[in-house]
XYZ file of C-alpha atoms in Angstrom:
753
model
C 143.196 164.903 164.609
C 146.576 165.185 162.916
C 147.089 168.725 161.599
C 148.022 167.524 158.136
C 144.892 165.332 157.990
C 142.718 168.223 159.128
C 144.133 170.589 156.536
C 144.083 168.022 153.704
C 140.576 166.688 154.368
C 138.019 167.722 151.748
C 134.852 168.381 153.716
C 132.465 168.294 150.730
C 133.875 164.898 149.706
C 133.582 163.636 153.284
C 129.974 164.788 153.314
C 129.304 162.997 150.003
C 130.929 159.860 151.412
C 128.773 159.995 154.528
C 125.660 160.521 152.418
C 126.556 157.675 150.062
C 126.645 159.857 146.933
C 130.361 160.071 146.237
C 131.492 159.504 142.630
C 135.171 160.368 143.055
C 136.164 158.294 146.103
C 139.749 158.093 144.850
C 140.137 161.796 145.665
C 139.432 161.071 149.328
C 140.332 157.439 149.948
C 143.575 155.575 149.436
C 147.089 156.998 149.483
C 147.861 160.652 148.697
C 150.855 162.932 148.925
C 150.146 166.301 150.509
C 152.566 169.181 150.179
C 152.645 172.092 152.601
C 155.413 174.563 152.025
C 158.591 172.561 151.681
C 157.150 169.587 153.501
C 155.541 166.621 151.723
C 153.651 164.000 153.711
C 151.955 160.732 152.776
C 148.315 160.449 153.808
C 146.371 157.185 154.014
C 142.603 157.045 154.425
C 140.212 154.134 154.749
C 136.438 154.042 154.966
C 135.527 151.032 157.096
C 132.023 151.267 158.562
C 131.573 149.563 161.942
C 135.323 149.063 162.419
C 136.819 149.378 165.905
C 140.373 149.932 164.766
C 142.306 150.240 161.508
C 146.073 149.826 161.196
C 148.392 150.575 158.294
C 150.749 147.693 157.507
C 153.517 147.383 154.956
C 153.972 144.687 152.304
C 155.754 142.476 154.838
C 152.839 142.643 157.256
C 154.631 144.937 159.696
C 152.376 147.377 161.511
C 153.225 150.994 160.683
C 150.650 152.648 162.886
C 146.979 152.949 163.777
C 144.707 155.189 161.725
C 142.661 157.771 163.625
C 139.041 158.656 163.107
C 138.572 161.764 161.010
C 136.235 164.659 161.688
C 132.937 164.711 159.858
C 132.672 160.938 159.394
C 133.223 158.487 162.231
C 133.845 155.584 159.841
C 136.609 157.393 157.957
C 140.104 156.707 159.271
C 143.341 158.522 158.420
C 147.087 158.205 158.984
C 150.053 160.431 158.085
C 153.670 159.484 157.373
C 155.688 162.650 157.758
C 159.180 161.426 156.867
C 159.650 160.955 153.155
C 162.183 158.172 153.684
C 159.394 156.172 155.339
C 156.912 156.553 152.477
C 155.275 153.280 151.398
C 154.927 152.030 147.868
C 152.828 149.054 148.857
C 150.562 148.794 151.846
C 147.530 147.064 153.325
C 145.049 147.734 156.104
C 144.439 145.584 159.159
C 140.861 146.080 160.362
C 139.329 144.997 163.684
C 135.552 144.656 163.919
C 135.334 142.797 167.224
C 137.510 140.960 169.703
C 137.925 137.979 167.401
C 137.230 139.523 163.990
C 140.416 140.991 162.536
C 141.066 140.970 158.795
C 143.718 142.250 156.424
C 142.669 143.886 153.158
C 144.262 145.448 150.130
C 143.028 148.970 149.553
C 140.911 149.090 146.346
C 141.839 152.745 145.955
C 145.562 151.961 145.785
C 145.146 150.567 142.270
C 145.255 152.736 139.176
C 142.325 152.929 136.783
C 142.653 150.679 133.747
C 140.169 152.411 131.483
C 141.876 155.247 129.653
C 140.636 158.613 128.481
C 140.946 157.256 124.963
C 138.685 154.312 125.844
C 136.103 156.753 127.155
C 136.357 158.945 124.070
C 136.008 156.091 121.581
C 133.099 154.614 123.555
C 131.432 158.025 123.583
C 131.781 158.087 119.797
C 130.119 154.668 119.577
C 133.179 153.018 118.016
C 134.769 151.030 120.835
C 133.987 147.716 119.185
C 135.549 145.658 121.962
C 134.233 147.623 124.889
C 133.346 144.240 126.425
C 137.039 143.894 127.300
C 136.800 147.082 129.390
C 133.289 147.181 130.869
C 131.865 144.376 132.967
C 133.803 142.229 135.451
C 137.312 141.084 134.560
C 139.588 139.077 136.835
C 143.133 140.438 137.069
C 146.310 140.044 139.076
C 147.992 143.379 139.828
C 151.347 143.423 141.647
C 150.601 139.956 142.938
C 147.112 140.878 144.151
C 144.274 138.848 142.669
C 140.892 140.433 142.231
C 138.295 141.660 139.781
C 137.995 144.955 137.972
C 134.436 146.197 137.600
C 133.301 148.903 135.189
C 129.831 150.099 134.262
C 128.277 152.928 132.244
C 125.761 154.949 134.275
C 126.028 158.627 133.249
C 123.023 159.876 135.238
C 124.006 158.182 138.502
C 125.070 160.234 141.497
C 127.089 157.303 142.767
C 127.675 153.646 141.933
C 128.921 150.836 144.160
C 129.626 147.220 143.362
C 128.068 144.905 145.942
C 128.359 141.155 146.235
C 129.432 138.135 148.204
C 132.962 139.515 148.473
C 131.885 142.586 150.498
C 128.808 141.311 152.342
C 126.638 143.333 149.932
C 127.748 146.500 151.722
C 127.679 149.341 149.192
C 129.818 151.529 151.440
C 132.937 149.422 150.895
C 133.428 149.755 147.152
C 132.270 153.071 145.768
C 133.259 153.194 142.107
C 135.299 155.938 140.457
C 133.757 158.078 137.723
C 135.706 158.813 134.546
C 134.912 162.474 133.946
C 131.937 163.099 131.685
C 132.004 159.622 130.127
C 129.563 158.175 132.626
C 131.863 155.163 133.151
C 132.493 154.041 136.733
C 135.363 151.708 137.610
C 136.997 149.958 140.560
C 139.383 147.061 141.194
C 138.195 144.875 144.083
C 140.996 142.778 145.589
C 139.934 139.261 146.472
C 136.711 139.243 144.426
C 136.730 135.623 143.283
C 135.548 133.698 140.250
C 131.930 132.636 140.605
C 131.058 135.277 143.193
C 127.699 136.941 142.623
C 127.395 140.711 142.441
C 125.264 143.659 141.345
C 125.651 147.382 140.981
C 123.980 149.613 143.536
C 123.170 152.851 141.727
C 122.077 156.043 143.448
C 119.896 157.984 141.015
C 119.613 161.730 140.639
C 116.535 161.614 142.880
C 118.361 159.647 145.577
C 116.683 156.335 144.791
C 118.804 153.215 145.235
C 118.632 150.809 142.297
C 120.153 147.337 142.087
C 121.126 146.219 138.596
C 122.653 143.193 136.918
C 125.869 143.958 135.028
C 124.978 144.849 131.388
C 128.387 143.529 130.296
C 128.483 140.621 132.752
C 129.390 137.201 131.329
C 127.589 134.880 133.719
C 124.479 135.077 135.895
C 122.793 133.372 138.771
C 120.373 130.709 137.708
C 116.808 131.931 137.683
C 114.956 133.004 139.772
C 118.139 134.642 141.045
C 119.198 137.558 138.887
C 122.608 138.699 140.099
C 125.692 138.555 137.905
C 128.592 136.177 138.541
C 132.285 136.853 138.064
C 133.489 134.652 135.222
C 136.601 134.102 133.130
C 136.340 133.673 129.380
C 140.041 133.145 128.715
C 140.677 129.696 130.199
C 138.876 127.406 127.770
C 141.217 125.529 125.418
C 139.580 125.632 122.010
C 140.206 122.767 119.572
C 138.612 124.286 116.473
C 141.546 126.316 115.123
C 141.589 124.595 111.736
C 137.824 124.891 111.457
C 137.920 128.621 112.238
C 140.784 129.241 109.829
C 138.900 127.535 107.024
C 135.678 129.362 107.869
C 137.252 132.797 107.993
C 139.133 132.268 104.732
C 135.876 132.254 102.777
C 134.374 135.301 101.160
C 130.712 136.163 101.394
C 130.206 135.036 97.785
C 131.876 131.683 98.461
C 129.715 131.120 101.530
C 126.530 131.812 99.563
C 127.381 128.911 97.241
C 127.577 126.407 100.089
C 124.801 124.196 101.507
C 122.886 125.454 104.521
C 120.314 123.169 106.086
C 119.525 124.543 109.546
C 118.022 122.735 112.531
C 116.342 125.308 114.780
C 116.465 124.130 118.388
C 115.315 125.202 121.838
C 117.755 123.469 124.160
C 115.489 123.096 127.191
C 112.733 121.344 125.262
C 114.721 119.403 122.670
C 115.101 116.664 125.240
C 114.419 116.550 128.972
C 115.986 114.272 131.553
C 113.786 111.446 132.760
C 114.398 112.485 136.347
C 113.241 116.024 137.097
C 116.703 117.109 138.113
C 117.669 120.771 137.728
C 114.368 121.515 135.987
C 114.968 118.500 133.790
C 117.418 120.364 131.565
C 120.487 118.713 130.131
C 123.719 120.694 130.376
C 125.578 122.344 127.506
C 128.151 119.554 127.711
C 125.557 116.788 127.600
C 123.729 118.485 124.750
C 126.975 118.977 122.854
C 127.310 115.228 122.506
C 123.629 114.284 122.169
C 122.516 117.059 119.852
C 125.818 117.169 117.987
C 125.676 113.459 117.152
C 122.016 113.732 116.166
C 122.628 116.655 113.822
C 125.544 114.904 112.170
C 123.602 111.683 111.796
C 120.632 113.581 110.310
C 122.841 115.469 107.862
C 122.239 119.038 109.056
C 124.959 121.591 108.359
C 123.877 124.240 110.885
C 122.091 124.507 114.211
C 120.242 127.667 115.231
C 119.782 128.099 118.971
C 116.868 129.956 120.489
C 117.351 131.941 123.683
C 121.008 131.650 124.719
C 121.727 135.172 126.017
C 120.506 135.186 129.631
C 116.815 135.952 130.140
C 114.573 136.039 133.222
C 111.392 134.286 132.045
C 111.308 130.826 130.484
C 108.101 131.622 128.636
C 109.835 134.335 126.595
C 111.917 131.577 124.924
C 114.927 133.856 125.254
C 113.532 136.762 123.241
C 113.336 139.115 126.233
C 117.004 139.285 127.093
C 118.228 140.399 130.491
C 121.992 140.016 130.019
C 123.267 140.339 126.474
C 126.825 139.279 127.244
C 126.074 136.108 129.216
C 125.061 132.660 127.940
C 122.153 131.467 130.055
C 123.108 129.589 133.197
C 120.143 127.219 132.721
C 122.519 124.754 131.074
C 125.845 125.554 132.720
C 128.761 127.968 132.708
C 130.198 130.092 129.896
C 132.991 127.513 129.517
C 130.348 124.812 129.157
C 128.791 126.760 126.311
C 132.207 127.154 124.698
C 132.530 123.374 124.850
C 129.128 123.056 123.163
C 130.204 125.274 120.248
C 133.581 123.549 120.043
C 131.925 120.150 119.768
C 129.587 121.365 117.047
C 132.578 122.604 115.070
C 134.335 119.296 115.647
C 131.403 117.679 113.827
C 131.451 120.289 111.049
C 128.231 121.931 112.239
C 127.970 125.721 112.271
C 126.258 127.456 115.192
C 123.789 130.316 114.760
C 122.428 132.284 117.722
C 119.137 134.108 117.823
C 120.021 137.706 118.727
C 117.549 140.322 119.958
C 118.650 143.953 119.503
C 115.051 145.044 118.875
C 113.797 145.343 122.445
C 114.415 144.311 126.064
C 112.205 143.581 129.096
C 111.073 145.840 131.907
C 112.348 143.592 134.724
C 113.798 145.838 137.406
C 117.227 144.226 137.448
C 117.722 144.573 133.664
C 118.607 147.494 131.388
C 115.431 149.545 131.764
C 115.829 152.916 133.557
C 119.293 151.667 134.327
C 120.627 154.634 136.290
C 117.248 156.037 137.258
C 116.741 157.595 133.828
C 116.066 156.149 130.388
C 119.533 155.076 129.290
C 119.470 152.113 126.925
C 115.907 152.898 125.849
C 114.728 156.086 124.141
C 113.400 158.523 126.782
C 110.248 159.332 124.796
C 107.867 156.353 125.253
C 106.571 156.931 121.716
C 110.027 155.884 120.498
C 111.216 153.888 123.488
C 108.403 151.437 124.214
C 106.544 148.611 122.482
C 102.959 148.941 123.765
C 101.923 145.493 122.506
C 104.967 143.645 123.819
C 105.386 145.549 127.083
C 109.088 146.043 126.403
C 111.573 148.863 125.867
C 113.076 149.809 122.503
C 116.798 150.529 122.292
C 117.788 154.126 121.594
C 119.725 153.419 118.390
C 120.628 157.082 118.029
C 122.593 157.134 121.275
C 126.174 156.289 120.422
C 126.974 154.327 123.560
C 123.831 152.199 123.125
C 124.701 151.506 119.524
C 128.216 150.596 120.717
C 126.728 148.188 123.285
C 124.859 146.302 120.548
C 127.526 146.316 117.836
C 130.155 145.120 120.309
C 127.756 142.438 121.523
C 127.527 140.932 118.034
C 131.334 140.820 117.836
C 131.491 139.414 121.361
C 129.563 136.248 120.473
C 131.590 135.697 117.312
C 134.966 136.310 118.942
C 134.603 134.956 122.473
C 132.324 132.004 121.707
C 133.266 131.302 118.052
C 129.657 131.699 116.946
C 129.286 131.384 113.164
C 126.189 133.510 112.637
C 123.535 135.647 114.306
C 119.852 135.618 113.390
C 118.461 139.054 114.210
C 114.966 138.778 115.642
C 112.125 141.177 114.753
C 114.035 143.418 112.334
C 110.787 144.928 111.043
C 110.023 146.284 114.514
C 113.352 148.115 114.380
C 112.924 149.559 110.901
C 109.469 151.085 111.348
C 108.699 153.731 113.945
C 105.004 152.822 113.889
C 105.479 149.054 114.185
C 102.681 147.678 116.376
C 101.545 151.189 117.315
C 98.381 153.169 116.858
C 98.035 156.834 115.943
C 99.479 158.999 118.686
C 101.802 156.246 119.915
C 104.688 157.037 117.574
C 106.663 159.983 116.162
C 107.504 160.399 112.489
C 111.078 160.843 111.351
C 112.479 164.202 110.233
C 111.016 163.670 106.760
C 107.578 162.788 108.047
C 107.916 159.058 107.342
C 107.808 155.948 109.496
C 111.336 154.713 108.770
C 113.657 154.579 111.770
C 116.802 156.175 110.349
C 118.822 155.496 113.517
C 118.007 151.775 113.385
C 118.884 151.646 109.689
C 122.271 153.241 110.361
C 122.902 150.848 113.257
C 122.130 147.777 111.125
C 124.246 149.021 108.244
C 127.214 149.757 110.504
C 126.854 146.389 112.202
C 126.769 144.424 108.961
C 129.651 146.334 107.420
C 131.774 145.823 110.506
C 131.053 142.082 110.635
C 131.942 141.746 106.952
C 135.189 143.569 107.591
C 136.204 141.891 110.856
C 134.827 138.385 110.327
C 133.959 137.709 106.683
C 133.359 134.039 107.470
C 130.584 134.879 109.918
C 127.171 136.109 108.851
C 124.089 137.955 110.087
C 120.565 136.866 109.155
C 117.495 139.097 109.223
C 114.077 137.980 110.347
C 112.346 140.739 108.403
C 108.674 140.285 107.572
C 107.992 143.226 105.249
C 109.017 144.238 101.748
C 111.767 146.619 102.906
C 114.062 146.825 99.847
C 117.660 145.659 99.878
C 117.795 143.832 103.197
C 120.666 141.683 101.894
C 122.051 144.237 99.468
C 125.467 145.654 100.291
C 125.552 148.874 102.280
C 127.539 150.526 99.476
C 124.503 149.812 97.268
C 122.200 151.445 99.844
C 121.155 148.104 101.328
C 121.042 147.024 104.954
C 123.946 144.627 104.395
C 122.575 141.429 105.930
C 124.000 138.130 104.705
C 120.611 136.408 104.472
C 116.929 137.089 105.045
C 114.226 134.745 106.243
C 111.683 134.315 103.445
C 108.563 135.037 105.477
C 106.524 135.650 102.343
C 107.175 132.144 101.039
C 106.473 130.660 104.461
C 103.124 132.404 104.888
C 101.956 131.675 101.340
C 103.089 128.067 101.396
C 101.541 127.253 104.773
C 98.254 128.860 103.762
C 98.309 126.824 100.574
C 99.323 123.506 102.046
C 96.644 123.386 104.731
C 93.827 123.765 102.164
C 91.587 120.886 101.231
C 92.973 119.455 97.961
C 89.906 120.567 96.019
C 90.467 124.223 96.895
C 94.191 124.232 96.137
C 93.471 124.769 92.440
C 92.065 128.204 93.281
C 95.218 129.189 95.225
C 97.895 127.963 92.842
C 99.577 131.382 92.879
C 100.377 130.957 96.590
C 102.459 127.946 95.628
C 104.277 129.598 92.735
C 104.449 133.322 93.493
C 107.674 133.191 95.527
C 109.645 132.329 92.391
C 108.771 135.759 91.017
C 110.965 137.384 93.682
C 113.374 134.671 94.849
C 116.361 136.587 93.439
C 115.471 139.872 95.141
C 117.245 138.858 98.380
C 119.543 136.158 99.733
C 116.731 134.069 101.187
C 116.482 131.301 103.745
C 113.271 129.249 103.580
C 111.966 128.727 107.095
C 109.453 126.556 108.886
C 110.232 128.004 112.307
C 109.061 127.646 115.885
C 106.609 130.522 115.453
C 104.543 128.384 113.078
C 103.913 125.523 115.520
C 102.680 127.358 118.652
C 99.728 129.384 119.926
C 97.018 127.369 118.195
C 98.719 127.260 114.787
C 99.059 123.442 115.006
C 102.127 121.336 114.409
C 103.308 120.929 110.835
C 101.777 117.448 110.819
C 98.367 118.706 111.862
C 98.413 121.522 109.321
C 98.193 118.862 106.637
C 94.639 118.120 105.377
C 93.044 114.691 105.246
C 93.279 111.474 107.210
C 96.479 110.244 108.844
C 97.929 108.637 105.745
C 97.296 111.775 103.711
C 98.875 113.939 106.421
C 102.114 111.967 106.317
C 102.147 111.963 102.512
C 101.372 115.675 102.244
C 104.058 116.535 104.799
C 106.642 114.531 102.847
C 105.595 116.248 99.617
C 105.808 119.640 101.329
C 109.321 119.056 102.610
C 110.348 117.796 99.182
C 109.039 120.957 97.543
C 110.811 123.112 100.149
C 114.152 121.405 99.558
C 113.759 121.880 95.825
C 112.821 125.574 96.070
C 115.735 128.059 95.796
C 117.046 129.315 99.121
C 118.794 127.886 102.160
C 116.678 125.720 104.497
C 115.526 125.860 108.123
C 113.238 123.415 109.911
C 112.298 123.631 113.576
C 113.060 120.665 115.804
C 110.447 117.925 115.904
C 109.204 118.646 112.420
C 111.698 116.125 111.077
C 109.750 113.249 112.644
C 106.240 114.755 112.355
C 105.720 115.955 115.928
C 101.966 115.882 116.469
C 101.539 118.256 119.397
C 102.329 121.943 119.248
C 105.701 122.849 120.655
C 105.868 124.016 124.292
C 109.022 125.309 125.949
C 108.394 123.452 129.217
C 108.293 119.896 127.853
C 110.419 117.651 125.697
C 109.723 116.833 122.092
C 107.677 113.659 121.728
C 110.578 111.338 120.950
C 108.395 108.370 121.837
C 106.691 108.885 118.475
C 109.709 107.273 116.858
C 108.448 103.966 118.197
C 105.740 104.366 115.539
C 107.124 103.231 112.178
C 105.398 106.071 110.316
C 107.210 108.720 112.351
C 110.506 106.856 112.141
C 110.191 106.719 108.357
C 109.402 110.449 108.251
C 112.660 111.037 110.101
C 114.410 108.770 107.579
C 112.901 110.846 104.770
C 114.193 114.149 106.158
C 117.614 112.577 106.648
C 117.535 111.506 103.003
C 116.491 115.024 101.936
C 119.499 116.438 103.789
C 121.736 113.873 102.113
C 120.298 114.726 98.706
C 120.692 118.426 99.410
C 124.321 118.324 100.518
C 125.407 115.869 97.802
C 123.912 117.803 94.869
C 125.203 121.331 94.393
C 122.248 121.954 92.087
C 120.239 122.486 95.296
C 122.405 125.258 96.731
C 125.216 126.495 94.464
C 123.023 128.820 92.401
C 120.445 129.720 95.036
C 120.907 133.405 94.188
C 121.603 133.081 90.467
C 119.012 132.970 87.704
C 120.765 129.882 86.346
C 119.789 127.934 89.437
C 116.067 127.523 88.769
C 113.675 127.158 85.855
C 110.016 126.213 85.726
C 109.169 123.285 83.529
C 105.474 123.659 84.248
C 103.608 125.822 86.750
C 100.381 126.156 84.788
C 98.373 123.168 86.007
C 96.321 124.534 88.879
C 93.531 122.036 88.246
C 95.859 119.188 89.251
C 97.926 121.187 91.767
C 101.128 119.921 90.189
C 104.351 121.736 89.350
C 107.697 120.789 87.891
C 110.997 122.640 87.834
C 114.719 122.099 87.470
C 117.679 123.051 89.630
C 121.141 123.593 88.156
C 124.512 123.534 89.914
C 127.952 124.631 88.784
C 128.247 122.020 86.021
C 126.022 120.262 83.499
C 126.303 117.073 85.576
C 123.844 115.906 88.242
C 121.166 118.483 87.557
C 117.773 117.820 89.112
C 114.162 117.760 87.941
C 111.444 118.035 90.594
C 107.846 116.982 89.961
C 105.404 117.696 92.794
C 101.778 116.659 93.260
C 99.690 118.261 96.008
C 96.448 116.346 95.408
C 95.607 112.791 96.562
C 95.227 111.694 92.937
C 97.743 109.490 91.132
C 98.805 110.280 87.573
C 99.862 107.013 85.967
C 101.177 108.611 82.772
C 102.087 112.119 83.788
C 103.808 113.936 80.943
C 106.307 116.506 82.073
C 108.437 118.913 80.097
C 112.131 118.021 80.232
C 115.014 120.484 79.840
C 116.957 118.319 77.401
C 117.275 114.916 75.821
C 118.805 111.970 77.642
C 117.985 109.753 80.593
C 116.259 110.899 83.765
C 116.916 108.688 86.781
C 114.616 108.864 89.793
C 116.783 109.375 92.889
C 114.121 110.249 95.455
C 110.397 109.626 95.686
C 108.443 110.614 98.779
C 106.065 107.694 98.105
C 108.892 105.192 98.557
C 108.035 102.497 101.092
C 111.184 103.254 103.093
C 109.720 106.702 103.809
C 106.245 105.416 104.706
C 104.734 105.620 101.211
C 103.135 102.918 99.123
C 106.110 102.269 96.884
C 104.775 103.716 93.641
C 108.150 104.667 92.214
C 109.775 104.921 88.797
C 112.278 102.100 88.985
C 113.994 102.474 85.623
C 115.474 105.588 84.039
C 113.114 107.497 81.771
C 114.270 108.599 78.339
C 113.150 112.043 77.260
C 111.157 112.125 74.040
C 111.031 114.891 71.442
C 107.735 116.780 71.776
C 106.005 120.085 71.289
C 106.278 122.049 74.563
C 105.520 125.522 75.835
C 108.407 127.932 76.383
C 108.542 130.566 79.108
C 106.425 132.918 76.973
C 103.761 130.277 76.417
C 104.698 129.649 72.802
C 104.754 126.119 71.384
C 108.282 125.079 70.452
C 110.255 121.916 69.854
C 111.462 120.349 73.046
C 111.419 117.224 75.190
C 109.076 115.438 77.585
C 109.228 112.524 79.943
C 106.366 110.293 81.008
C 106.371 109.150 84.609
C 104.229 107.731 87.355
C 103.358 110.615 89.688
C 101.979 109.294 92.982
C 99.360 111.216 94.941
C 100.697 113.808 97.417
C 104.287 113.331 96.401
C 107.577 114.882 95.410
C 109.603 112.984 92.814
C 113.199 113.956 92.024
C 115.109 112.942 88.879
C 118.816 113.315 88.232
C 120.110 113.992 84.732
C 123.133 115.303 82.888
C 122.322 118.225 80.641
C 122.855 117.499 76.945
C 122.491 119.894 74.048
């Protein structure tokens, strides 16, 4: 062997290379200058298992010489250029594997690292908010060489290789380079093409080989495959610039005074193809047109998508995420999903994604025990596992994990123009004992059950989103009475933009399914939510969770015979739209889906052939129209001026009346609701002022499937003795109306002194 090669060769590194545990391959492989005395030589090394011969060639393709096998590793080849005038700036290797198998390759170790020490430092501090531009797989062209740069965080790994279609899944060809103590491994792989599948082969501290999907990967194989795919996110030509500019110009306070009627959708089961092609799923591009047109025609302002970040198991609905930075390949490519969002924006519809930073699955290819040790999850199972769900809990106190999640929220907003994130299962994050028995959890430093690390993570996330993207928003699905969920962080709140009103949902659904006779004994379940409606920025929800697992569809929750069910459902929706708070209804509820929802089948669109279901759909469309055209229903959702009871003290008739006020005295609304199947021909209702009250919506209208018992002419308020908010009799006004059974009646009026 050449004397210079023999003297330069690092035997421990050669041994690590042979054993497959090298984490600094750049110190052994590639091009190096070696100085001995006054002489400087250029040394080239290549590790090419199973190769017969390896030649060094220059940028023109001229052969410089054949590399020789080095001592200590028969697959390691070396070559020395002794004359400095002959040193190469650019080079390649020509490799022969058999008589007719000769290839030319660019040396991956001839390319400089792109991740800087500063990147590593900021990531280690948990503040590299766009780490997704550094970690993962990113296509690049360097000095005319096309390829992909891979980077992954695996601090407890002995060695990491990227394996894929571009290297025959041979981990020996692309050992990644470790950045000091950061735990970040990196390599540029020439020729790794867009769409190629890959994984990381990780050698753990115990010598176990683990194959993992890229945590920062942007595209995945379609299930049941679970490898990552190389993808570009910078080629799509967005057309929503004016939309985004307008959205981001609004403050949080301005956004709160806008309408928000949300259609919650599961893309796979919204509609299926007639032919069972590709699991029957429509693509993102097909859904963009179909769903987008439907939402616009129905008058929805927002769509909330379940399960978009890639997940292994269909039955999890997307709430056990495998790849947080990749839209699921079930419906197409990342560019296809961009098109979907773009088309929604074209129609003026905002897009909300369900986001799951609370837990992740145990599937071997996912985040769990990523480098052989607990990495993304807390190492103590009492803090790192959900015993009931069989999932791992993120270690919110580890800075790099917190960085992974915070950056992920920004990623969806910035790369895919997402308007909002709905954070799933926030309560499970806030409480250390959530879903756990004694002995299964550890108290915090003060002896309580609050998860201080999760609180800090949520506060930092919400503050950062407010600062970076004030037009975007984050919604909490939080089912407890944790104080200040939507209060600003500076006021010791969690900082969310909105909170799902689970209390209203549970009370209202328990109330509405009661036999009409028993409703009088549960009147507080109907009215109690008004006592706290100003405590948070609420969204009223009738979500997917309420129409599965034996809970019945919304239609079948309604008591009585078929006619009563339709009438009660219309009355219920009318009450919901009148109640303060933004609105969310799960798909299918708008046309009275009869069966429970199931993720593997389409909604029962054939029901629309039945006039009763078609008219229910017409009714919900009219509610959306009423909602968006009357600012009384949204402008003061979070202001005491927005709502006032007229009467909530008639439990024996299960009737209530209230008013909603907007930003002016014009077009204010009076709601009168009857939850019993009894008509009131001369129902006297307190009015807020004198003047005329014009009925503008009646759920008993024939066009909605009712019997047409409406108030056709405006009603003039009469002077009368009424009860004030303290129950005292005072001078006021009343109207007398026909109140149909199981109905919501809405009157428009202009306030007059």
